[in-house]
Amino acid sequence: RKAAEQGQSDAQFSMGLRYVNGQGVEQDYAEAAHWFRAAAAQGNREAQYCLALRYVLGQGVEQDYAEAARWFRKAAEQGHADAQFSLGMRYLDGQGVSQDHQEAARWFRQAADQGIGMAASILAELYATGRGVPQDLIEAYKWLSVAGDQIESKHVSITLSDLEKKLTPDQLAEARRRAKEFAPKQAAPAAENPSLPALDDTVKRGSEAWSNGDFSEALKLLLPAALKGNPVAQHRLGVMY
């Protein structure tokens, strides 16, 4: 706390996480938002991302989608892949910003370039349908292949099988070549906590609740994991909100 009160942004961010999770202090979302804001104001991109989530969820602050988009943007502009994905979702759905498929595609591309599979899957859908980008089935196949099993089912309806039927043999070969040669600019964040299996089980149950439409239970399970850096949980929250 002393370091946080002295203005060290990493310590401020850490205090925010402690208040969110109730680690060593009584859980207090308002205090969490206070410390995230202090760190975010100094340019800490992780704090900016977490503060944006507070505004999305209305935890510790009044729910404000426009303010959430503003902080997602600040983190996204610093290369935060999950913030780029979340900002893309804002533009895709018109939440807190004017709906703009071109802007959505731009941010999904940046997140996908860093290995965010769900961003790649939505980017594939945009290429397949020509929304925000020129229609390009080769690029659609490439990005859907890159996404692997991280498909964002709410917004993605195409499948590799669908695309294979529409591509010529030469086009399919080119699409597969592009997918094979793809290498993320930066690996997606991975949890290093030795309790990862338990965390993954929590994320799995949260994802199941999300798929079943039980968003309250999904939020309860996914939020702690998201704040600990689990990318799947972070992505699910981005989709939910």
mmCIF file of C-alpha atoms in Angstrom:
data_model
loop_
_atom_site.group_PDB
_atom_site.id
_atom_site.type_symbol
_atom_site.label_atom_id
_atom_site.label_comp_id
_atom_site.label_asym_id
_atom_site.label_seq_id
_atom_site.Cartn_x
_atom_site.Cartn_y
_atom_site.Cartn_z
ATOM 1 C CA ARG A 1 0.000 0.000 0.000
ATOM 2 C CA LYS A 2 2.809 2.421 0.824
ATOM 3 C CA ALA A 3 4.219 2.099 -2.699
ATOM 4 C CA ALA A 4 0.744 2.632 -4.148
ATOM 5 C CA GLU A 5 0.197 5.722 -2.042
ATOM 6 C CA GLN A 6 3.579 7.006 -3.227
ATOM 7 C CA GLY A 7 2.317 6.827 -6.788
ATOM 8 C CA GLN A 8 3.893 3.637 -8.152
ATOM 9 C CA SER A 9 1.512 2.499 -10.869
ATOM 10 C CA ASP A 10 2.305 -1.217 -10.620
ATOM 11 C CA ALA A 11 1.594 -1.112 -6.898
ATOM 12 C CA GLN A 12 -1.616 0.811 -7.514
ATOM 13 C CA PHE A 13 -2.713 -1.797 -10.043
ATOM 14 C CA SER A 14 -1.884 -4.550 -7.550
ATOM 15 C CA MET A 15 -3.979 -2.812 -4.892
ATOM 16 C CA GLY A 16 -6.867 -2.685 -7.332
ATOM 17 C CA LEU A 17 -6.653 -6.433 -7.880
ATOM 18 C CA ARG A 18 -6.529 -7.045 -4.138
ATOM 19 C CA TYR A 19 -9.726 -5.088 -3.581
ATOM 20 C CA VAL A 20 -11.466 -6.863 -6.454
ATOM 21 C CA ASN A 21 -10.556 -10.299 -5.152
ATOM 22 C CA GLY A 22 -10.632 -9.521 -1.418
ATOM 23 C CA GLN A 23 -7.018 -10.627 -1.013
ATOM 24 C CA GLY A 24 -5.683 -9.319 2.288
ATOM 25 C CA VAL A 25 -8.378 -6.647 2.360
ATOM 26 C CA GLU A 26 -12.151 -6.607 2.444
ATOM 27 C CA GLN A 27 -13.560 -6.832 -1.078
ATOM 28 C CA ASP A 28 -14.428 -3.330 -2.208
ATOM 29 C CA TYR A 29 -15.131 -2.578 -5.876
ATOM 30 C CA ALA A 30 -15.125 1.191 -5.331
ATOM 31 C CA GLU A 31 -11.634 1.023 -3.816
ATOM 32 C CA ALA A 32 -10.563 -1.261 -6.660
ATOM 33 C CA ALA A 33 -11.783 1.275 -9.205
ATOM 34 C CA HIS A 34 -9.976 4.042 -7.306
ATOM 35 C CA TRP A 35 -6.629 2.273 -7.539
ATOM 36 C CA PHE A 36 -7.139 1.115 -11.125
ATOM 37 C CA ARG A 37 -7.902 4.713 -12.073
ATOM 38 C CA ALA A 38 -4.783 5.998 -10.321
ATOM 39 C CA ALA A 39 -2.603 3.517 -12.219
ATOM 40 C CA ALA A 40 -4.515 3.963 -15.473
ATOM 41 C CA ALA A 41 -3.977 7.725 -15.352
ATOM 42 C CA GLN A 42 -0.246 7.025 -15.363
ATOM 43 C CA GLY A 43 -0.561 4.932 -18.504
ATOM 44 C CA ASN A 44 -0.599 1.456 -16.957
ATOM 45 C CA ARG A 45 -2.335 -0.521 -19.695
ATOM 46 C CA GLU A 46 -3.382 -3.417 -17.459
ATOM 47 C CA ALA A 47 -5.056 -0.949 -15.108
ATOM 48 C CA GLN A 48 -6.702 0.782 -18.065
ATOM 49 C CA TYR A 49 -8.125 -2.546 -19.197
ATOM 50 C CA CYS A 50 -9.386 -3.423 -15.698
ATOM 51 C CA LEU A 51 -10.887 0.036 -15.227
ATOM 52 C CA ALA A 52 -12.718 -0.399 -18.537
ATOM 53 C CA LEU A 53 -14.153 -3.668 -17.223
ATOM 54 C CA ARG A 54 -15.353 -1.885 -14.089
ATOM 55 C CA TYR A 55 -17.344 0.530 -16.275
ATOM 56 C CA VAL A 56 -18.738 -2.319 -18.352
ATOM 57 C CA LEU A 57 -19.839 -4.224 -15.261
ATOM 58 C CA GLY A 58 -20.851 -1.229 -13.168
ATOM 59 C CA GLN A 59 -18.722 -2.437 -10.274
ATOM 60 C CA GLY A 60 -17.417 0.343 -8.059
ATOM 61 C CA VAL A 61 -18.475 2.913 -10.637
ATOM 62 C CA GLU A 62 -21.684 3.762 -12.435
ATOM 63 C CA GLN A 63 -22.067 1.577 -15.523
ATOM 64 C CA ASP A 64 -20.918 3.621 -18.502
ATOM 65 C CA TYR A 65 -20.237 1.920 -21.838
ATOM 66 C CA ALA A 66 -18.780 5.060 -23.408
ATOM 67 C CA GLU A 67 -16.284 5.414 -20.571
ATOM 68 C CA ALA A 68 -15.489 1.709 -20.858
ATOM 69 C CA ALA A 69 -14.754 2.138 -24.555
ATOM 70 C CA ARG A 70 -12.514 5.114 -23.778
ATOM 71 C CA TRP A 71 -10.346 3.096 -21.406
ATOM 72 C CA PHE A 72 -10.349 0.023 -23.640
ATOM 73 C CA ARG A 73 -9.021 2.304 -26.382
ATOM 74 C CA LYS A 74 -6.217 3.663 -24.215
ATOM 75 C CA ALA A 75 -5.052 0.136 -23.397
ATOM 76 C CA ALA A 76 -5.585 -1.051 -26.968
ATOM 77 C CA GLU A 77 -3.462 1.761 -28.355
ATOM 78 C CA GLN A 78 -0.647 0.511 -26.116
ATOM 79 C CA GLY A 79 -0.878 -2.933 -27.692
ATOM 80 C CA HIS A 80 -2.990 -4.691 -25.043
ATOM 81 C CA ALA A 81 -4.405 -7.577 -27.084
ATOM 82 C CA ASP A 82 -7.438 -8.249 -24.881
ATOM 83 C CA ALA A 83 -8.311 -4.546 -24.914
ATOM 84 C CA GLN A 84 -8.022 -4.559 -28.702
ATOM 85 C CA PHE A 85 -10.444 -7.489 -28.824
ATOM 86 C CA SER A 86 -12.831 -5.790 -26.396
ATOM 87 C CA LEU A 87 -12.704 -2.521 -28.342
ATOM 88 C CA GLY A 88 -13.450 -4.452 -31.514
ATOM 89 C CA MET A 89 -16.508 -5.908 -29.786
ATOM 90 C CA ARG A 90 -17.654 -2.403 -28.824
ATOM 91 C CA TYR A 91 -17.525 -1.310 -32.484
ATOM 92 C CA LEU A 92 -19.096 -4.527 -33.719
ATOM 93 C CA ASP A 93 -22.110 -4.180 -31.424
ATOM 94 C CA GLY A 94 -22.225 -0.380 -31.195
ATOM 95 C CA GLN A 95 -21.821 -0.401 -27.427
ATOM 96 C CA GLY A 96 -20.466 2.894 -26.090
ATOM 97 C CA VAL A 97 -19.428 3.906 -29.605
ATOM 98 C CA SER A 98 -21.184 4.225 -32.943
ATOM 99 C CA GLN A 99 -21.356 0.862 -34.690
ATOM 100 C CA ASP A 100 -18.530 0.712 -37.214
ATOM 101 C CA HIS A 101 -17.570 -2.593 -38.805
ATOM 102 C CA GLN A 102 -14.468 -1.093 -40.375
ATOM 103 C CA GLU A 103 -13.151 -0.012 -36.986
ATOM 104 C CA ALA A 104 -14.182 -3.358 -35.516
ATOM 105 C CA ALA A 105 -12.197 -5.184 -38.200
ATOM 106 C CA ARG A 106 -9.160 -2.972 -37.577
ATOM 107 C CA TRP A 107 -9.054 -3.798 -33.876
ATOM 108 C CA PHE A 108 -9.856 -7.475 -34.371
ATOM 109 C CA ARG A 109 -6.971 -7.647 -36.846
ATOM 110 C CA GLN A 110 -4.550 -6.200 -34.303
ATOM 111 C CA ALA A 111 -5.738 -8.612 -31.607
ATOM 112 C CA ALA A 112 -5.661 -11.554 -34.021
ATOM 113 C CA ASP A 113 -2.124 -10.632 -35.051
ATOM 114 C CA GLN A 114 -1.164 -11.129 -31.395
ATOM 115 C CA GLY A 115 -2.723 -14.588 -31.279
ATOM 116 C CA ILE A 116 -6.198 -13.863 -29.911
ATOM 117 C CA GLY A 117 -8.209 -16.693 -31.450
ATOM 118 C CA MET A 118 -11.663 -15.248 -30.862
ATOM 119 C CA ALA A 119 -10.646 -12.045 -32.625
ATOM 120 C CA ALA A 120 -9.386 -14.139 -35.547
ATOM 121 C CA SER A 121 -12.700 -15.982 -35.760
ATOM 122 C CA ILE A 122 -14.766 -12.795 -35.931
ATOM 123 C CA LEU A 123 -12.311 -11.314 -38.425
ATOM 124 C CA ALA A 124 -12.905 -14.409 -40.550
ATOM 125 C CA GLU A 125 -16.658 -13.813 -40.405
ATOM 126 C CA LEU A 126 -16.177 -10.200 -41.471
ATOM 127 C CA TYR A 127 -14.052 -11.261 -44.447
ATOM 128 C CA ALA A 128 -16.592 -13.912 -45.412
ATOM 129 C CA THR A 129 -19.470 -11.445 -45.373
ATOM 130 C CA GLY A 130 -17.618 -8.345 -46.556
ATOM 131 C CA ARG A 131 -18.460 -6.280 -43.490
ATOM 132 C CA GLY A 132 -15.841 -3.658 -42.655
ATOM 133 C CA VAL A 133 -13.398 -5.247 -45.103
ATOM 134 C CA PRO A 134 -13.605 -6.281 -48.775
ATOM 135 C CA GLN A 135 -15.067 -9.775 -49.062
ATOM 136 C CA ASP A 136 -12.188 -12.243 -49.282
ATOM 137 C CA LEU A 137 -12.860 -15.932 -48.733
ATOM 138 C CA ILE A 138 -9.166 -16.803 -48.775
ATOM 139 C CA GLU A 139 -8.536 -14.441 -45.856
ATOM 140 C CA ALA A 140 -11.682 -15.733 -44.162
ATOM 141 C CA TYR A 141 -10.368 -19.313 -44.372
ATOM 142 C CA LYS A 142 -6.936 -18.242 -43.150
ATOM 143 C CA TRP A 143 -8.235 -16.449 -40.052
ATOM 144 C CA LEU A 144 -10.762 -19.136 -39.193
ATOM 145 C CA SER A 145 -7.944 -21.700 -39.378
ATOM 146 C CA VAL A 146 -5.779 -19.493 -37.161
ATOM 147 C CA ALA A 147 -8.606 -19.259 -34.610
ATOM 148 C CA GLY A 148 -8.563 -23.023 -34.099
ATOM 149 C CA ASP A 149 -11.105 -23.967 -31.443
ATOM 150 C CA GLN A 150 -11.398 -20.406 -30.082
ATOM 151 C CA ILE A 151 -14.542 -19.643 -32.082
ATOM 152 C CA GLU A 152 -16.781 -16.817 -30.863
ATOM 153 C CA SER A 153 -20.059 -18.608 -31.544
ATOM 154 C CA LYS A 154 -22.334 -15.615 -30.920
ATOM 155 C CA HIS A 155 -21.004 -13.682 -33.911
ATOM 156 C CA VAL A 156 -19.437 -16.388 -36.078
ATOM 157 C CA SER A 157 -21.580 -18.647 -38.256
ATOM 158 C CA ILE A 158 -19.164 -19.750 -40.973
ATOM 159 C CA THR A 159 -17.151 -22.978 -40.823
ATOM 160 C CA LEU A 160 -14.062 -24.179 -42.639
ATOM 161 C CA SER A 161 -16.234 -26.730 -44.385
ATOM 162 C CA ASP A 162 -18.508 -23.952 -45.692
ATOM 163 C CA LEU A 163 -15.536 -22.040 -47.057
ATOM 164 C CA GLU A 164 -13.926 -25.098 -48.629
ATOM 165 C CA LYS A 165 -17.034 -25.548 -50.765
ATOM 166 C CA LYS A 166 -16.736 -21.991 -52.086
ATOM 167 C CA LEU A 167 -13.000 -21.950 -52.823
ATOM 168 C CA THR A 168 -11.295 -23.320 -55.911
ATOM 169 C CA PRO A 169 -8.486 -25.853 -55.316
ATOM 170 C CA ASP A 170 -5.880 -23.148 -55.967
ATOM 171 C CA GLN A 171 -7.599 -20.704 -53.626
ATOM 172 C CA LEU A 172 -7.857 -23.342 -50.913
ATOM 173 C CA ALA A 173 -4.169 -24.147 -51.253
ATOM 174 C CA GLU A 174 -3.329 -20.455 -50.924
ATOM 175 C CA ALA A 175 -5.577 -20.074 -47.885
ATOM 176 C CA ARG A 176 -3.954 -23.036 -46.182
ATOM 177 C CA ARG A 177 -0.488 -21.695 -47.001
ATOM 178 C CA ARG A 178 -1.315 -18.338 -45.389
ATOM 179 C CA ALA A 179 -2.707 -20.029 -42.297
ATOM 180 C CA LYS A 180 0.342 -22.276 -41.971
ATOM 181 C CA GLU A 181 2.736 -19.342 -42.284
ATOM 182 C CA PHE A 182 0.894 -17.209 -39.736
ATOM 183 C CA ALA A 183 2.861 -16.514 -36.581
ATOM 184 C CA PRO A 184 1.489 -14.234 -33.836
ATOM 185 C CA LYS A 185 3.490 -11.097 -33.199
ATOM 186 C CA GLN A 186 3.206 -11.746 -29.488
ATOM 187 C CA ALA A 187 1.994 -14.826 -27.697
ATOM 188 C CA ALA A 188 -1.350 -14.492 -25.966
ATOM 189 C CA PRO A 189 -0.873 -14.104 -22.178
ATOM 190 C CA ALA A 190 -0.723 -17.364 -20.295
ATOM 191 C CA ALA A 191 -1.286 -17.873 -16.609
ATOM 192 C CA GLU A 192 1.809 -19.030 -14.718
ATOM 193 C CA ASN A 193 -0.024 -19.804 -11.531
ATOM 194 C CA PRO A 194 0.640 -23.401 -10.400
ATOM 195 C CA SER A 195 -3.091 -23.704 -9.636
ATOM 196 C CA LEU A 196 -3.889 -23.342 -13.343
ATOM 197 C CA PRO A 197 -5.822 -26.647 -13.636
ATOM 198 C CA ALA A 198 -8.290 -25.502 -10.984
ATOM 199 C CA LEU A 199 -8.507 -22.099 -12.653
ATOM 200 C CA ASP A 200 -9.186 -23.774 -15.999
ATOM 201 C CA ASP A 201 -11.973 -25.812 -14.414
ATOM 202 C CA THR A 202 -13.521 -22.609 -13.100
ATOM 203 C CA VAL A 203 -13.246 -21.014 -16.540
ATOM 204 C CA LYS A 204 -14.794 -24.099 -18.117
ATOM 205 C CA ARG A 205 -17.769 -23.946 -15.757
ATOM 206 C CA GLY A 206 -18.087 -20.215 -16.328
ATOM 207 C CA SER A 207 -18.044 -20.738 -20.096
ATOM 208 C CA GLU A 208 -20.731 -23.402 -19.784
ATOM 209 C CA ALA A 209 -22.885 -21.024 -17.749
ATOM 210 C CA TRP A 210 -22.328 -18.328 -20.400
ATOM 211 C CA SER A 211 -23.344 -20.727 -23.175
ATOM 212 C CA ASN A 212 -26.498 -21.635 -21.221
ATOM 213 C CA GLY A 213 -27.430 -17.987 -20.837
ATOM 214 C CA ASP A 214 -26.772 -17.855 -17.083
ATOM 215 C CA PHE A 215 -24.742 -14.657 -17.261
ATOM 216 C CA SER A 216 -24.882 -13.978 -13.524
ATOM 217 C CA GLU A 217 -23.200 -17.296 -12.738
ATOM 218 C CA ALA A 218 -20.804 -16.868 -15.660
ATOM 219 C CA LEU A 219 -19.717 -13.473 -14.342
ATOM 220 C CA LYS A 220 -19.195 -14.865 -10.844
ATOM 221 C CA LEU A 221 -16.909 -17.609 -12.189
ATOM 222 C CA LEU A 222 -15.108 -15.772 -14.975
ATOM 223 C CA LEU A 223 -14.304 -12.391 -13.455
ATOM 224 C CA PRO A 224 -11.688 -13.575 -10.899
ATOM 225 C CA ALA A 225 -9.982 -15.650 -13.600
ATOM 226 C CA ALA A 226 -10.047 -12.754 -16.050
ATOM 227 C CA LEU A 227 -8.402 -10.423 -13.565
ATOM 228 C CA LYS A 228 -5.682 -13.011 -12.985
ATOM 229 C CA GLY A 229 -4.864 -12.884 -16.680
ATOM 230 C CA ASN A 230 -6.693 -15.933 -18.021
ATOM 231 C CA PRO A 231 -7.268 -15.006 -21.701
ATOM 232 C CA VAL A 232 -10.297 -17.260 -22.241
ATOM 233 C CA ALA A 233 -12.096 -15.707 -19.259
ATOM 234 C CA GLN A 234 -11.145 -12.227 -20.466
ATOM 235 C CA HIS A 235 -12.520 -12.963 -23.909
ATOM 236 C CA ARG A 236 -15.770 -14.357 -22.569
ATOM 237 C CA LEU A 237 -16.288 -11.188 -20.537
ATOM 238 C CA GLY A 238 -15.567 -9.137 -23.640
ATOM 239 C CA VAL A 239 -18.241 -11.047 -25.518
ATOM 240 C CA MET A 240 -20.770 -10.897 -22.689
ATOM 241 C CA TYR A 241 -20.404 -7.151 -22.364
#
